Amino acid sequence: MSERDTLAVFSAEMMKMPGVKTIDLDAPMSQLGVDSLNVVEMVVICQQIYTSVTNYQDIQIDENTTIRELDAQRHALSAA
């Protein structure tokens, strides 16, 4: 799946999460309504979308991380 495709799928799945009000790919997670409960759901979604990522522990995420940054990190961590 290309970066454009994964970004679109990830964004669509994020919109289904409780508390997420809008999706702006460049807005920090805290502005999207993502809380600590949503993070667990995000990990599950990411494992389904980014199947070639080999080490999820290397992903850096905090309240200032954007969806676009998460997508880029996952592609950078994907196995060749």
Short mmCIF file of N, CA and C in Angstrom, two decimals:
data_model
loop_
_atom_site.label_atom_id
_atom_site.label_comp_id
_atom_site.label_asym_id
_atom_site.label_seq_id
_atom_site.Cartn_x
_atom_site.Cartn_y
_atom_site.Cartn_z
N MET A 1 0.85 -1.17 0.00
CA MET A 1 0.00 0.00 0.00
C MET A 1 0.90 1.24 0.00
N SER A 2 0.60 2.22 -0.83
CA SER A 2 1.42 3.43 -0.91
C SER A 2 1.17 4.34 0.29
N GLU A 3 2.05 5.32 0.48
CA GLU A 3 1.88 6.26 1.59
C GLU A 3 0.55 7.00 1.48
N ARG A 4 0.17 7.38 0.28
CA ARG A 4 -1.10 8.08 0.10
C ARG A 4 -2.26 7.19 0.52
N ASP A 5 -2.21 5.91 0.14
CA ASP A 5 -3.27 4.97 0.48
C ASP A 5 -3.35 4.72 1.98
N THR A 6 -2.20 4.50 2.62
CA THR A 6 -2.23 4.23 4.06
C THR A 6 -2.69 5.44 4.84
N LEU A 7 -2.32 6.62 4.39
CA LEU A 7 -2.75 7.84 5.05
C LEU A 7 -4.26 8.00 4.97
N ALA A 8 -4.84 7.70 3.83
CA ALA A 8 -6.29 7.80 3.66
C ALA A 8 -7.02 6.76 4.51
N VAL A 9 -6.52 5.53 4.54
CA VAL A 9 -7.15 4.47 5.33
C VAL A 9 -7.02 4.78 6.82
N PHE A 10 -5.83 5.20 7.24
CA PHE A 10 -5.61 5.53 8.65
C PHE A 10 -6.53 6.66 9.09
N SER A 11 -6.65 7.71 8.27
CA SER A 11 -7.52 8.84 8.58
C SER A 11 -8.98 8.40 8.70
N ALA A 12 -9.42 7.57 7.79
CA ALA A 12 -10.81 7.08 7.81
C ALA A 12 -11.09 6.27 9.07
N GLU A 13 -10.14 5.44 9.46
CA GLU A 13 -10.30 4.65 10.69
C GLU A 13 -10.29 5.53 11.93
N MET A 14 -9.47 6.57 11.92
CA MET A 14 -9.42 7.50 13.05
C MET A 14 -10.77 8.20 13.25
N MET A 15 -11.46 8.51 12.16
CA MET A 15 -12.76 9.19 12.25
C MET A 15 -13.81 8.32 12.94
N LYS A 16 -13.62 7.02 12.96
CA LYS A 16 -14.56 6.11 13.60
C LYS A 16 -14.37 6.03 15.11
N MET A 17 -13.26 6.57 15.60
CA MET A 17 -12.95 6.47 17.03
C MET A 17 -13.78 7.45 17.84
N PRO A 18 -14.30 7.01 18.99
CA PRO A 18 -15.06 7.91 19.86
C PRO A 18 -14.20 9.09 20.30
N GLY A 19 -14.77 10.27 20.27
CA GLY A 19 -14.06 11.46 20.73
C GLY A 19 -13.31 12.19 19.65
N VAL A 20 -13.03 11.54 18.53
CA VAL A 20 -12.32 12.21 17.44
C VAL A 20 -13.34 13.03 16.67
N LYS A 21 -13.13 14.34 16.66
CA LYS A 21 -14.10 15.25 16.08
C LYS A 21 -13.84 15.57 14.61
N THR A 22 -12.59 15.77 14.29
CA THR A 22 -12.21 16.12 12.91
C THR A 22 -10.89 15.44 12.58
N ILE A 23 -10.58 15.41 11.31
CA ILE A 23 -9.28 14.88 10.89
C ILE A 23 -8.57 15.96 10.08
N ASP A 24 -7.50 16.44 10.66
CA ASP A 24 -6.57 17.34 9.97
C ASP A 24 -5.23 16.63 10.05
N LEU A 25 -4.71 16.20 8.93
CA LEU A 25 -3.50 15.39 8.89
C LEU A 25 -2.29 16.05 9.54
N ASP A 26 -2.34 17.38 9.65
CA ASP A 26 -1.20 18.12 10.19
C ASP A 26 -1.47 18.72 11.57
N ALA A 27 -2.60 18.36 12.17
CA ALA A 27 -2.92 18.84 13.52
C ALA A 27 -2.41 17.85 14.56
N PRO A 28 -1.95 18.34 15.70
CA PRO A 28 -1.51 17.44 16.76
C PRO A 28 -2.68 16.57 17.25
N MET A 29 -2.36 15.36 17.70
CA MET A 29 -3.38 14.43 18.19
C MET A 29 -4.26 15.07 19.25
N SER A 30 -3.67 15.89 20.11
CA SER A 30 -4.45 16.52 21.18
C SER A 30 -5.56 17.41 20.64
N GLN A 31 -5.36 18.02 19.49
CA GLN A 31 -6.38 18.87 18.88
C GLN A 31 -7.46 18.07 18.18
N LEU A 32 -7.18 16.80 17.89
CA LEU A 32 -8.16 15.95 17.21
C LEU A 32 -9.10 15.26 18.19
N GLY A 33 -8.84 15.38 19.47
CA GLY A 33 -9.67 14.72 20.46
C GLY A 33 -9.17 13.33 20.84
N VAL A 34 -7.95 12.99 20.45
CA VAL A 34 -7.37 11.68 20.78
C VAL A 34 -6.93 11.72 22.24
N ASP A 35 -7.35 10.71 23.00
CA ASP A 35 -6.92 10.60 24.39
C ASP A 35 -6.22 9.26 24.61
N SER A 36 -5.88 8.99 25.85
CA SER A 36 -5.11 7.77 26.14
C SER A 36 -5.87 6.51 25.78
N LEU A 37 -7.19 6.51 25.87
CA LEU A 37 -7.97 5.34 25.48
C LEU A 37 -7.93 5.11 23.98
N ASN A 38 -7.92 6.21 23.22
CA ASN A 38 -7.85 6.09 21.77
C ASN A 38 -6.51 5.56 21.29
N VAL A 39 -5.44 5.79 22.04
CA VAL A 39 -4.12 5.35 21.62
C VAL A 39 -4.07 3.84 21.47
N VAL A 40 -4.71 3.12 22.39
CA VAL A 40 -4.74 1.66 22.30
C VAL A 40 -5.43 1.23 21.01
N GLU A 41 -6.54 1.88 20.70
CA GLU A 41 -7.26 1.57 19.46
C GLU A 41 -6.41 1.92 18.24
N MET A 42 -5.66 3.02 18.32
CA MET A 42 -4.79 3.42 17.21
C MET A 42 -3.73 2.36 16.94
N VAL A 43 -3.18 1.77 17.98
CA VAL A 43 -2.16 0.73 17.81
C VAL A 43 -2.74 -0.45 17.05
N VAL A 44 -3.94 -0.86 17.40
CA VAL A 44 -4.60 -1.98 16.71
C VAL A 44 -4.84 -1.63 15.25
N ILE A 45 -5.33 -0.43 15.00
CA ILE A 45 -5.58 0.02 13.62
C ILE A 45 -4.26 0.00 12.83
N CYS A 46 -3.21 0.51 13.44
CA CYS A 46 -1.91 0.58 12.76
C CYS A 46 -1.38 -0.81 12.44
N GLN A 47 -1.56 -1.75 13.34
CA GLN A 47 -1.09 -3.11 13.09
C GLN A 47 -1.83 -3.74 11.92
N GLN A 48 -3.06 -3.33 11.68
CA GLN A 48 -3.84 -3.86 10.56
C GLN A 48 -3.47 -3.18 9.25
N ILE A 49 -3.13 -1.91 9.28
CA ILE A 49 -2.83 -1.16 8.06
C ILE A 49 -1.36 -1.30 7.66
N TYR A 50 -0.48 -1.16 8.62
CA TYR A 50 0.96 -1.15 8.36
C TYR A 50 1.54 -2.52 8.70
N THR A 51 1.21 -3.49 7.91
CA THR A 51 1.57 -4.88 8.21
C THR A 51 3.07 -5.17 8.05
N SER A 52 3.81 -4.32 7.38
CA SER A 52 5.23 -4.58 7.19
C SER A 52 6.11 -3.92 8.25
N VAL A 53 5.51 -3.22 9.21
CA VAL A 53 6.29 -2.64 10.31
C VAL A 53 6.75 -3.78 11.19
N THR A 54 8.04 -3.79 11.48
CA THR A 54 8.60 -4.91 12.24
C THR A 54 8.78 -4.60 13.72
N ASN A 55 8.86 -3.34 14.09
CA ASN A 55 9.10 -3.01 15.50
C ASN A 55 8.27 -1.79 15.91
N TYR A 56 7.09 -2.02 16.42
CA TYR A 56 6.21 -0.92 16.83
C TYR A 56 6.75 -0.15 18.03
N GLN A 57 7.66 -0.72 18.80
CA GLN A 57 8.22 -0.03 19.95
C GLN A 57 9.07 1.18 19.54
N ASP A 58 9.51 1.23 18.30
CA ASP A 58 10.34 2.34 17.84
C ASP A 58 9.52 3.56 17.41
N ILE A 59 8.22 3.44 17.39
CA ILE A 59 7.36 4.55 16.98
C ILE A 59 7.27 5.56 18.11
N GLN A 60 7.49 6.81 17.77
CA GLN A 60 7.41 7.91 18.73
C GLN A 60 6.08 8.62 18.57
N ILE A 61 5.31 8.68 19.65
CA ILE A 61 4.01 9.35 19.60
C ILE A 61 3.76 10.08 20.91
N ASP A 62 3.26 11.30 20.80
CA ASP A 62 2.81 12.05 21.96
C ASP A 62 1.66 12.96 21.52
N GLU A 63 1.23 13.84 22.39
CA GLU A 63 0.07 14.67 22.08
C GLU A 63 0.32 15.66 20.95
N ASN A 64 1.58 15.87 20.57
CA ASN A 64 1.91 16.80 19.49
C ASN A 64 2.15 16.11 18.15
N THR A 65 2.13 14.79 18.12
CA THR A 65 2.35 14.04 16.89
C THR A 65 1.14 14.19 15.97
N THR A 66 1.38 14.31 14.68
CA THR A 66 0.29 14.41 13.71
C THR A 66 0.07 13.07 13.01
N ILE A 67 -1.07 12.93 12.37
CA ILE A 67 -1.36 11.71 11.62
C ILE A 67 -0.34 11.54 10.49
N ARG A 68 -0.01 12.62 9.83
CA ARG A 68 0.97 12.55 8.73
C ARG A 68 2.34 12.06 9.26
N GLU A 69 2.75 12.55 10.43
CA GLU A 69 4.01 12.11 11.02
C GLU A 69 3.97 10.63 11.40
N LEU A 70 2.84 10.17 11.95
CA LEU A 70 2.70 8.76 12.29
C LEU A 70 2.80 7.88 11.05
N ASP A 71 2.14 8.29 10.00
CA ASP A 71 2.19 7.54 8.75
C ASP A 71 3.63 7.47 8.23
N ALA A 72 4.34 8.59 8.26
CA ALA A 72 5.72 8.62 7.77
C ALA A 72 6.62 7.73 8.63
N GLN A 73 6.41 7.75 9.96
CA GLN A 73 7.20 6.89 10.84
C GLN A 73 6.98 5.42 10.51
N ARG A 74 5.76 5.06 10.29
CA ARG A 74 5.44 3.66 10.01
C ARG A 74 6.05 3.20 8.69
N HIS A 75 6.02 4.05 7.71
CA HIS A 75 6.66 3.69 6.43
C HIS A 75 8.17 3.59 6.60
N ALA A 76 8.75 4.47 7.41
CA ALA A 76 10.20 4.41 7.64
C ALA A 76 10.60 3.14 8.39
N LEU A 77 9.71 2.62 9.21
CA LEU A 77 9.99 1.42 10.00
C LEU A 77 9.57 0.13 9.30
N SER A 78 9.01 0.25 8.11
CA SER A 78 8.56 -0.93 7.39
C SER A 78 9.73 -1.76 6.90
N ALA A 79 9.54 -3.05 6.94
CA ALA A 79 10.57 -3.96 6.42
C ALA A 79 10.64 -3.83 4.91
N ALA A 80 11.82 -3.95 4.40
CA ALA A 80 12.00 -3.81 2.94
C ALA A 80 11.40 -4.99 2.21
#
